[in-house]
Structures are given as structure tokens and as C-alpha cells.
Coordinates of C-alpha atoms in Angstrom, one line a residue:
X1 CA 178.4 98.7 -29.2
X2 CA 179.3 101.4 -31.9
X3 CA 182.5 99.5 -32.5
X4 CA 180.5 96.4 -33.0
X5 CA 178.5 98.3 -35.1
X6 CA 181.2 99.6 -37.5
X7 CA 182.8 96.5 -37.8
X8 CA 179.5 94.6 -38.8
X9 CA 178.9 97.6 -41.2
X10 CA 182.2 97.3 -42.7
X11 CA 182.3 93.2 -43.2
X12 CA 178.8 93.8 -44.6
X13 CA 179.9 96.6 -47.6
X14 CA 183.1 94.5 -48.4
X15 CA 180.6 91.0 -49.1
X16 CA 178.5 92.3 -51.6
X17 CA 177.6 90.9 -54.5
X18 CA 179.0 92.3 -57.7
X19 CA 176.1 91.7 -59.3
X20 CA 176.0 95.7 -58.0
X21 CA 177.7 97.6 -60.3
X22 CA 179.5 100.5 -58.2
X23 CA 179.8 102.7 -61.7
X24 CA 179.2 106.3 -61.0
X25 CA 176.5 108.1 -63.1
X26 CA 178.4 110.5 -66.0
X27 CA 175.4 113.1 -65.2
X28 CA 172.4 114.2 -62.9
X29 CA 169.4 113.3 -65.0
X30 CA 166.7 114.5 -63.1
X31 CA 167.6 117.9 -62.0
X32 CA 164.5 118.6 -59.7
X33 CA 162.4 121.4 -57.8
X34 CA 159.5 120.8 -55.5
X35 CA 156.8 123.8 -56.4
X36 CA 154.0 122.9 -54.5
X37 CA 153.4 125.8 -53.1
X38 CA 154.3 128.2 -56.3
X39 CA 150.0 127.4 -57.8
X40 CA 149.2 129.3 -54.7
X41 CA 151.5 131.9 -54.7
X42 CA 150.7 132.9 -58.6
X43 CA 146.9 132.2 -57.6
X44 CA 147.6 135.2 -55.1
X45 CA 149.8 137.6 -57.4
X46 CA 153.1 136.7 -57.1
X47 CA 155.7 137.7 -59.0
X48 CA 158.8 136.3 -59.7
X49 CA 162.1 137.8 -61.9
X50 CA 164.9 135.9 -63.3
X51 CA 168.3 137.1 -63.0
X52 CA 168.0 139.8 -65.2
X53 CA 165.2 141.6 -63.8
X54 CA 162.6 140.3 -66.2
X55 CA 159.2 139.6 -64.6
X56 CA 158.6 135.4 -65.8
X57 CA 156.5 132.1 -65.1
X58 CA 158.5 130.6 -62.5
X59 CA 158.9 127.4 -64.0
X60 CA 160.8 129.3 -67.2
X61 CA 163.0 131.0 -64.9
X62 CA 163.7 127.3 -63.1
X63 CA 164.1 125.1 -66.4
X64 CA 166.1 128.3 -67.8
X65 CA 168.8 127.7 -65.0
X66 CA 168.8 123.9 -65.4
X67 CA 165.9 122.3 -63.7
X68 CA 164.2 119.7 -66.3
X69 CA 162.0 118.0 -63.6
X70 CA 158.8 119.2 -61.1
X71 CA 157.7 117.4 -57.8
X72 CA 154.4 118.0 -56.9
X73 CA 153.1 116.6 -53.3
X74 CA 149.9 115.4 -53.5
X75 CA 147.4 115.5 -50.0
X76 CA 144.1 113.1 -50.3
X77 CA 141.9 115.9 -49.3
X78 CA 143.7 119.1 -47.4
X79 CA 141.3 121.9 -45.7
X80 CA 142.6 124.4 -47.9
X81 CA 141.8 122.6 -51.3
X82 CA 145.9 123.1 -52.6
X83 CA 147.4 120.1 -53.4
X84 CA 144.5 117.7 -53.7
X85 CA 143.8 115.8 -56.7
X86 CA 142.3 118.4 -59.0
X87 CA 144.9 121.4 -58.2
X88 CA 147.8 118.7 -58.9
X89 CA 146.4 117.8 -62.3
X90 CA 145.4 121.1 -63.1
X91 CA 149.2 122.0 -62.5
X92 CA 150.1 119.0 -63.7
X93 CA 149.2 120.2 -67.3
X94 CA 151.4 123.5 -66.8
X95 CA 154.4 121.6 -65.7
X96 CA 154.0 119.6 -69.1
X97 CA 153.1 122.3 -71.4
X98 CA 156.8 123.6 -70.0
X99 CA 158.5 120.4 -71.3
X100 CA 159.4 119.7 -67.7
X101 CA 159.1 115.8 -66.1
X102 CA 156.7 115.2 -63.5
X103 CA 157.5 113.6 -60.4
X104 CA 154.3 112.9 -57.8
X105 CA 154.6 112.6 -54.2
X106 CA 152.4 111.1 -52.8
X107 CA 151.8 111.7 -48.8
X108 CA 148.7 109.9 -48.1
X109 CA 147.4 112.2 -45.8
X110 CA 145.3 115.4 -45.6
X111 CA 148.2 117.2 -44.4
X112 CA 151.9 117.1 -43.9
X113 CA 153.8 113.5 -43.8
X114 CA 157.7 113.4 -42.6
X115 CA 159.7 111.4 -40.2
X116 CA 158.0 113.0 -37.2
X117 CA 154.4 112.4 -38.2
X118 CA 152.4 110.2 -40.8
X119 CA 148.9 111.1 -39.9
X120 CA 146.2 109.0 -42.1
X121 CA 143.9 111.3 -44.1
X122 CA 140.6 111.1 -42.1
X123 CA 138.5 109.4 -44.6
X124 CA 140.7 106.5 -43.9
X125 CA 141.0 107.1 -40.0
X126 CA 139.5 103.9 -39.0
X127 CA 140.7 101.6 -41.9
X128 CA 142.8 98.8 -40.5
X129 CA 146.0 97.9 -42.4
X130 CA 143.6 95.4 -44.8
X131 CA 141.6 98.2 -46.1
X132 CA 144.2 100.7 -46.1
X133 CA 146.1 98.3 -49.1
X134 CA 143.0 99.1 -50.8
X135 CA 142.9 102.1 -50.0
X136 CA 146.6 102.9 -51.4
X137 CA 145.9 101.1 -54.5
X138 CA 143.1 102.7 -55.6
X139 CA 143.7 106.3 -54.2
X140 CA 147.3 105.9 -56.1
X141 CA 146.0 103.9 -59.5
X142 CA 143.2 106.9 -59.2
X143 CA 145.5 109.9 -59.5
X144 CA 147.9 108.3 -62.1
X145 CA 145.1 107.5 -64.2
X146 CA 143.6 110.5 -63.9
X147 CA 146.9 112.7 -64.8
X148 CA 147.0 109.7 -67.7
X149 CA 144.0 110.7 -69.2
X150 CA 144.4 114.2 -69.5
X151 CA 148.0 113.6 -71.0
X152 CA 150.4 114.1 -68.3
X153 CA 151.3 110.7 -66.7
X154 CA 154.1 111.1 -64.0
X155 CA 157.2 110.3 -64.8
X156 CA 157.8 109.1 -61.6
X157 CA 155.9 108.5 -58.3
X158 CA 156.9 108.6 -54.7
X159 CA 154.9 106.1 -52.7
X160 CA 155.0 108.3 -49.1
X161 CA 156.7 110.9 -48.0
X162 CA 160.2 110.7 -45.8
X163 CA 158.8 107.0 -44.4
X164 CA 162.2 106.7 -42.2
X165 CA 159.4 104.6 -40.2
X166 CA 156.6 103.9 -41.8
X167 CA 153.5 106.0 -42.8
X168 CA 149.9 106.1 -42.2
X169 CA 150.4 105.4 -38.5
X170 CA 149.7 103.8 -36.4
X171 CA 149.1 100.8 -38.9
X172 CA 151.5 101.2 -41.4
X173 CA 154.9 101.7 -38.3
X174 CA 157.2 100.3 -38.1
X175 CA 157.6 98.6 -34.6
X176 CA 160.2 96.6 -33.1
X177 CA 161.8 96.1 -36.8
X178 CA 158.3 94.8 -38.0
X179 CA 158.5 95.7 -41.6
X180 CA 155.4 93.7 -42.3
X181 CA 152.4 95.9 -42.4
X182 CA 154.4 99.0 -44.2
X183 CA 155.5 96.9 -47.0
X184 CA 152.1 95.6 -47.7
X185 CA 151.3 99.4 -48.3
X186 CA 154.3 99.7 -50.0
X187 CA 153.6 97.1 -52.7
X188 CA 149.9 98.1 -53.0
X189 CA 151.6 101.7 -53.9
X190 CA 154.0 99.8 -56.2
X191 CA 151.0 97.6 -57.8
X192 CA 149.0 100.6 -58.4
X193 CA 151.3 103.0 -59.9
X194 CA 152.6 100.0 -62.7
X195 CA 149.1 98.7 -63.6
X196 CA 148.6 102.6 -64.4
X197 CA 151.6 103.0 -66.5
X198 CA 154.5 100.4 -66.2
X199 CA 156.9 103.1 -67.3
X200 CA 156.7 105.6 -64.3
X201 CA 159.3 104.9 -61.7
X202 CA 158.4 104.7 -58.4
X203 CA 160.8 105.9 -55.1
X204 CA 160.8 104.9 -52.4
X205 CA 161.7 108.1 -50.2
X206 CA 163.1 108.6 -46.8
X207 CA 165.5 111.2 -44.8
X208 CA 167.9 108.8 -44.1
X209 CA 170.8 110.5 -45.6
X210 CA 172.1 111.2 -41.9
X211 CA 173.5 107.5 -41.8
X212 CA 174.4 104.4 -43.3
X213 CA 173.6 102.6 -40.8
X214 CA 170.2 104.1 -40.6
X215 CA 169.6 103.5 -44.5
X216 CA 170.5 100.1 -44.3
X217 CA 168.1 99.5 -41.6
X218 CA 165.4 100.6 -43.5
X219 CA 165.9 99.6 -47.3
X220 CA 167.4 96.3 -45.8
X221 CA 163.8 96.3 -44.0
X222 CA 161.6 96.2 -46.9
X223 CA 164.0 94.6 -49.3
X224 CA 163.6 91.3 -47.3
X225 CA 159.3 91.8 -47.0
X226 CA 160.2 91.6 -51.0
X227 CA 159.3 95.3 -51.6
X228 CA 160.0 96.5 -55.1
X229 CA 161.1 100.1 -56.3
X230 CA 162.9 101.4 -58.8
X231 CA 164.8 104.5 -57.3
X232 CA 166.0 104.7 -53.8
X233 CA 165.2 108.3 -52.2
X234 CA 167.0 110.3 -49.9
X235 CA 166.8 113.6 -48.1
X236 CA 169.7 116.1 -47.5
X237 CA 169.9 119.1 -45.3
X238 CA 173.2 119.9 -44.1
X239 CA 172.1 121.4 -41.0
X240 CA 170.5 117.8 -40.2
X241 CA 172.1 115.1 -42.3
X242 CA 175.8 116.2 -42.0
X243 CA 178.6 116.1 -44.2
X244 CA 179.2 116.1 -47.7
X245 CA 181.5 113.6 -47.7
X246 CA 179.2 111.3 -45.0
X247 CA 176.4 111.9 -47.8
X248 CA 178.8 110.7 -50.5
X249 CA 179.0 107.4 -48.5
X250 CA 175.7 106.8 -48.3
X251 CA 174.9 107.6 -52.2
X252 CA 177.5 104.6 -52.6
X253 CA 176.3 102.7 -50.4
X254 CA 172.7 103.2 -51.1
X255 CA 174.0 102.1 -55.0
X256 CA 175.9 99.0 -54.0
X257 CA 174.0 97.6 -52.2
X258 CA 171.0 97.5 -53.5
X259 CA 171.7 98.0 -57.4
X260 CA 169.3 101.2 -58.1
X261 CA 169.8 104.4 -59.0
X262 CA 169.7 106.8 -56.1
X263 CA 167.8 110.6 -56.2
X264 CA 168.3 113.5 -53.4
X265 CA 164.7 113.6 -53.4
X266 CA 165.1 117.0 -51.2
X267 CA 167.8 119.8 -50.4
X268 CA 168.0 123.5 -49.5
X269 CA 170.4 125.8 -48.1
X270 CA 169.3 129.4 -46.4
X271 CA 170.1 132.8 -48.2
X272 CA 170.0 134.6 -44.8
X273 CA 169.3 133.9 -41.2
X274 CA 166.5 136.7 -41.2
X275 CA 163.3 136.0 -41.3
X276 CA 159.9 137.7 -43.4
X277 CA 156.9 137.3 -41.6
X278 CA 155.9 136.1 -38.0
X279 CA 156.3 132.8 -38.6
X280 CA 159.8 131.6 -37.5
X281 CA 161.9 129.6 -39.8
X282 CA 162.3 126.5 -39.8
X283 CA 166.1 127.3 -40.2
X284 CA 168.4 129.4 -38.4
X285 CA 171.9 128.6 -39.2
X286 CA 174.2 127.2 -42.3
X287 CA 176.5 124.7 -42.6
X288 CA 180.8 125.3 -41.8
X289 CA 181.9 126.7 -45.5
X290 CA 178.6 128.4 -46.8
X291 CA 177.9 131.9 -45.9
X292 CA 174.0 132.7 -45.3
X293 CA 174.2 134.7 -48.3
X294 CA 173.2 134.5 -52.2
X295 CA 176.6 133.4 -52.6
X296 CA 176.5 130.9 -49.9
X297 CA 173.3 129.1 -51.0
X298 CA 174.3 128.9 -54.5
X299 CA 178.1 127.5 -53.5
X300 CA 176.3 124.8 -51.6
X301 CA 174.0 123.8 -53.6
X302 CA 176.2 123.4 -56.1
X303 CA 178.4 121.1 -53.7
X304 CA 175.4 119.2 -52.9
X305 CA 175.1 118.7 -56.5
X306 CA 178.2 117.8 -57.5
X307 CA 178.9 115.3 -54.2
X308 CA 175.9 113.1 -55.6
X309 CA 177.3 113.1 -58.9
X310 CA 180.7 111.4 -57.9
X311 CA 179.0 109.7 -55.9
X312 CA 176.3 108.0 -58.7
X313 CA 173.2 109.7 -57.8
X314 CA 171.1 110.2 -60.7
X315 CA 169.5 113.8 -59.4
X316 CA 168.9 116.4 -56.9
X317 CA 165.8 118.0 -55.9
X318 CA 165.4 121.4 -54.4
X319 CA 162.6 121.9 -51.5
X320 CA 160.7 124.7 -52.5
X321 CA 162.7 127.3 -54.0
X322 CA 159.7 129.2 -54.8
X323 CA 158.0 129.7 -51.9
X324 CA 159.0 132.9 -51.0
X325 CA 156.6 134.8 -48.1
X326 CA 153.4 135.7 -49.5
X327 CA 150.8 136.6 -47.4
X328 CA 148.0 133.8 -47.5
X329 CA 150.2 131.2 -48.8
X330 CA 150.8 129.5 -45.1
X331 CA 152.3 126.3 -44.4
X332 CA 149.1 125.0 -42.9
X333 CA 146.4 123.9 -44.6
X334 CA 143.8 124.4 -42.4
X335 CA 144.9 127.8 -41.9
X336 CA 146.4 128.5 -45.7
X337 CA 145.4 132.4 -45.0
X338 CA 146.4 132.9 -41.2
X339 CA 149.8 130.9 -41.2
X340 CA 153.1 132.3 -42.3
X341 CA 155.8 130.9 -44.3
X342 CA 159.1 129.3 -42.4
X343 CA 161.0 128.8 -45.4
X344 CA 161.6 132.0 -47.0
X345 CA 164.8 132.3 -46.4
X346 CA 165.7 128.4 -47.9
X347 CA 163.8 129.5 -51.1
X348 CA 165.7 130.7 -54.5
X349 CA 163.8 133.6 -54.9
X350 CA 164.1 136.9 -52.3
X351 CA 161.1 138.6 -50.7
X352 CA 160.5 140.3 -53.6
X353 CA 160.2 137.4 -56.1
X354 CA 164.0 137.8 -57.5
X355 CA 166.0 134.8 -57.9
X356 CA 169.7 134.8 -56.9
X357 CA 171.8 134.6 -59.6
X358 CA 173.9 132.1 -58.2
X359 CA 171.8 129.5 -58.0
X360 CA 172.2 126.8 -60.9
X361 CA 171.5 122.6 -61.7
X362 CA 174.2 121.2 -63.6
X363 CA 174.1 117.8 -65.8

């Protein structure tokens, strides 16, 4: 079956149409960082330092290395109040005020959406897929208005959040290759976010960076319900997506084959395999070449950076690099205060707010 599989694969990528130009991009546009959890970590004291030793915002320390773009995840209506509507657009107007694009991602749910879960927010619990197209229109035309009005449109919008398949389960699943009900939510998303501003891009995101074949599956999946987007999304962790070079192949791929620009909408590597607090991380181990040290995590994020770049992509996005452990700045939002922080040592900043200096986004 795997042979029948590669050979189906490989007829498939040497029919396509050249009406997909396989040009690489000359330079990483949107050079990215996901701070969702720095407004509660400055709300609480933090510090952070640049390089030097000088105490600074975080975002001038970020965009003074090379970042030129913010992700902010948005949750309809989380227990802990960070990351709803009104902390997004009050940050919102700090990431602007920086000069700094604005990226949302949107989760629809009160808590966290991935591959392994897509729980509905609970105000829509009992919505069946015809009111949750409502729903997803006017939640998303709601925010991006919103952030509109007080002078920070996004730049861009993701419409979910790693949807490898589906989101707001169980209705919006994908089942036995049924595309049907997620791309309805998909175009609602879609409908919303260009009757707000027709400039903002929307991705479509999933963690699919793992495999070609997997990609295809899905993008194939919602390219024939007729799905529109404008930047095809992508997560990758070396720890769970593999090689470099098997992510280069996918970037091309990803370009080729369906003639958009492509985004690592999410990396990180880990500093050290120690941990700060009682909460465990969420990872233990590096990849083969990249030490768990300063000097590791900058080598392969660099690597990460410059693989998508011969391969096309159009930008990388760190996962958190801010979030270093805080006490009271939890990874669960209905215990913000009692739960700890697995990713402190994936973020760009020690447990004293530093940053290591070897960290850097490149054009």
C-alpha cells in the first residue's frame, strides 16, 4: 500500500498544472511571533532584557532582532478573561503602535483548539452546523470590525487553529473524508473576514507539515468543497514533523500545487531539557544536530528559517517565545493562577526574562 501510495503521489506532483508557478520567494515577509501570553505576563511584572542587559517592551526587543509581525489567538470567551475579544484589541493597539503587523488566530473556542481537540465555545454547544455558519460569520466579521474601528485591522486572519481535521467538533469533523460541513465553516470564516476588510488575508492553518501526503489530503479536501484562502498554513516542530529537508518538500509542494503563498504559521526549538516550575514540558528532547542549548535553539531556528525560504515560504512564526515561567500565567484558562507553564524552556527568553543572543529572523 505505501508503494501504491508513493507512486500515486509522484504521478500526481509531476501532472500539475503550470498555471503554478514553482518560483521561490527572494525573502521571508512575514517574520512572525505568537505573544499571546506576553499581556499576561507584563500584567503580572515581568520583565524582559534584550541582549545587552537592558530591561525593554518585549515587542522592541522582538522587532529589534527581526520580527515585523504579531499573532494573537483569540478564545470566544475563556474563564480567565486573557485572550477574549477586549484583551486582543486592547493589545491589538500596542502591537500597532510598535509598527508591527497583526495576524489573528482565531480558535473558536473558549479554550485551546489543535489537532487533538476542537471543543466548541459553550455558548455555541448546542448549535448544529446551520447556526454555527452564523455563528462563525458574525463572531469573526465582529472582532475584525471591531479591531477596524479602533484602527488596527488585522493584517491577516487565521480561520481555526491546526484544523488537520476539522474544528468545532463534533459538527465541523471531518469524517470518512466528508469535507462538507468544515468547509461551510470555512467559507462563512472566509465571507466574514473579506466583507470586514477585503485586504486581510486569511490562512487556512493546519500541522500538517509531517507529510505530503497528509497535506494533500486535506487542502485537496477543501479545495474541491470550493474553499477559498489566500495563504496555506503550516506547523513545524522538529521533534514531531521531521526533517528539514521532508519540510522543504512539503513548502514546494504546498506551493505547486495549489498556487499560494505558504507561512510556518508555528515553530520552536528548546534551550534546555530542564524544566521551571511543576508543570512538565511539553518537550523533552531536540532534534539530531541542535544542542538543547542557546546556541542550539538559535542554530535551528535559523535552519527552520532558511529551509522555508529555498523552499518559497513567505514567513515563519515562533510559538511563544515570550512565555517564560511566571507564576500565575498558566497554560489553563480556567486555572490561569494554579497552572504552570510547559513551554519555558521552547521560549526566547530564560527564566529570568533574558533573551538569548542567538536568536534572530532574517528577510
Amino acid at each position: 500500500m505505501k508503494r501504491i501510495l508513493a507512486a500515486l503521489v509522484l504521478c500526481a506532483a509531476t501532472a500539475l498544472p503550470a498555471a503554478y508557478p514553482a518560483q521561490a520567494a527572494t525573502t521571508l515577509t512575514m517574520r512572525g511571533a505568537d505573544v499571546s501570553t506576553v499581556q499576561r505576563a507584563l500584567d503580572l511584572g515581568a520583565k524582559y532584557y534584550d541582549a545587552n542587559g537592558n530591561q525593554r517592551d518585549p515587542l522592541d526587543i522582538l522587532k529589534g532582532i527581526g520580527a515585523n509581525y504579531v499573532r494573537l489567538r483569540i478564545w470566544n470567551n475563556p474563564a480567565s478573561g486573557y485572550n477574549n475579544k477586549a484583551k486582543v484589541l486592547q493589545y491589538a493597539r500596542t502591537v500597532k503602535a510598535k509598527g508591527l503587523k497583526l495576524l489573528i488566530d482565531f480558535h473558536y473556542s473558549d479554550t485551546w483548539a489543535d489537532p487533538g481537540k476542537q471543543y466548541k465555545p459553550a455558548a455555541w454547544s448546542s448549535h448544529g452546523i446551520g447556526q454555527l455558519q452564523t455563528d462563525v460569520y458574525d463572531y469573526t466579521y465582529d472582532v475584525c470590525s471591531s479591531l477596524k474601528a479602533q484602527g488596527t485591522t488585522p493584517d491577516s486572519v487565521q480561520i481555526g487553529n491546526e484544523i488537520n481535521v476539522g474544528m468545532l467538533w463534533n459538527d465541523g469533523k471531518v469524517v470518512n473524508n466528508d469535507f462538507t460541513n468544515l468547509s461551510l465553516l470555512l467559507k462563512a470564516g472566509y465571507n466574514a473576514t473579506k466583507a470586514c476588510n477585503p485586504g486581510t488575508q486569511v490562512i487556512i492553518h493546519t500541522a500538517n507539515a509531517d507529510s505530503d501526503a497528509h497535506a494533500r489530503w486535506f487542502y485537496d479536501g477543501i479545495r474541491a468543497k470550493g474553499v477559498p484562502w489566500d495563504i496555506t498554513g503550516l506547523s513545524y516542530y522538529c521533534m514531531w514533523h521531521g526533517s528539514l529537508s521532508n519540510l522543504y518538500n512539503v513548502i514546494s509542494d504546498m506551493r505547486y500545487r495549489y498556487g499560494k503563498p505558504v507561512v510556518i504559521a508555528e515553530t520552536a526549538y528548546p534551550f534546555t531539557a530542564d524544566n521551571a516550575d511543576s508543570t512538565p514540558n511539553s518537550v523533552t528532547s531536540g532534534c539530531p544536530g541542535y544542542g538543547l542549548t542557546w546556541q542550539g535553539q538559535g542554530a535551528e531556528f535559523t535552519a527552520v528559517q532558511n529551509t522555508a525560504r529555498n523552499a518559497g515560504a513567505v514567513g515563519v512564526f515562533y510559538w511563544e517565545p515570550t512565555w517564560y515561567a511566571v507564576p500565575g500565567n498558566g497554560w489553563d484558562p480556567a486555572d490561569i493562577n494554579g497552572s504552570g507553564d510547559g513551554w519555558d524552556n521552547m521560549a526566547m527568553f530564560n527564566w529570568t526574562g533574558h533573551l538569548n543572543p542567538h536568536v534572530r529572523w532574517t528577510p
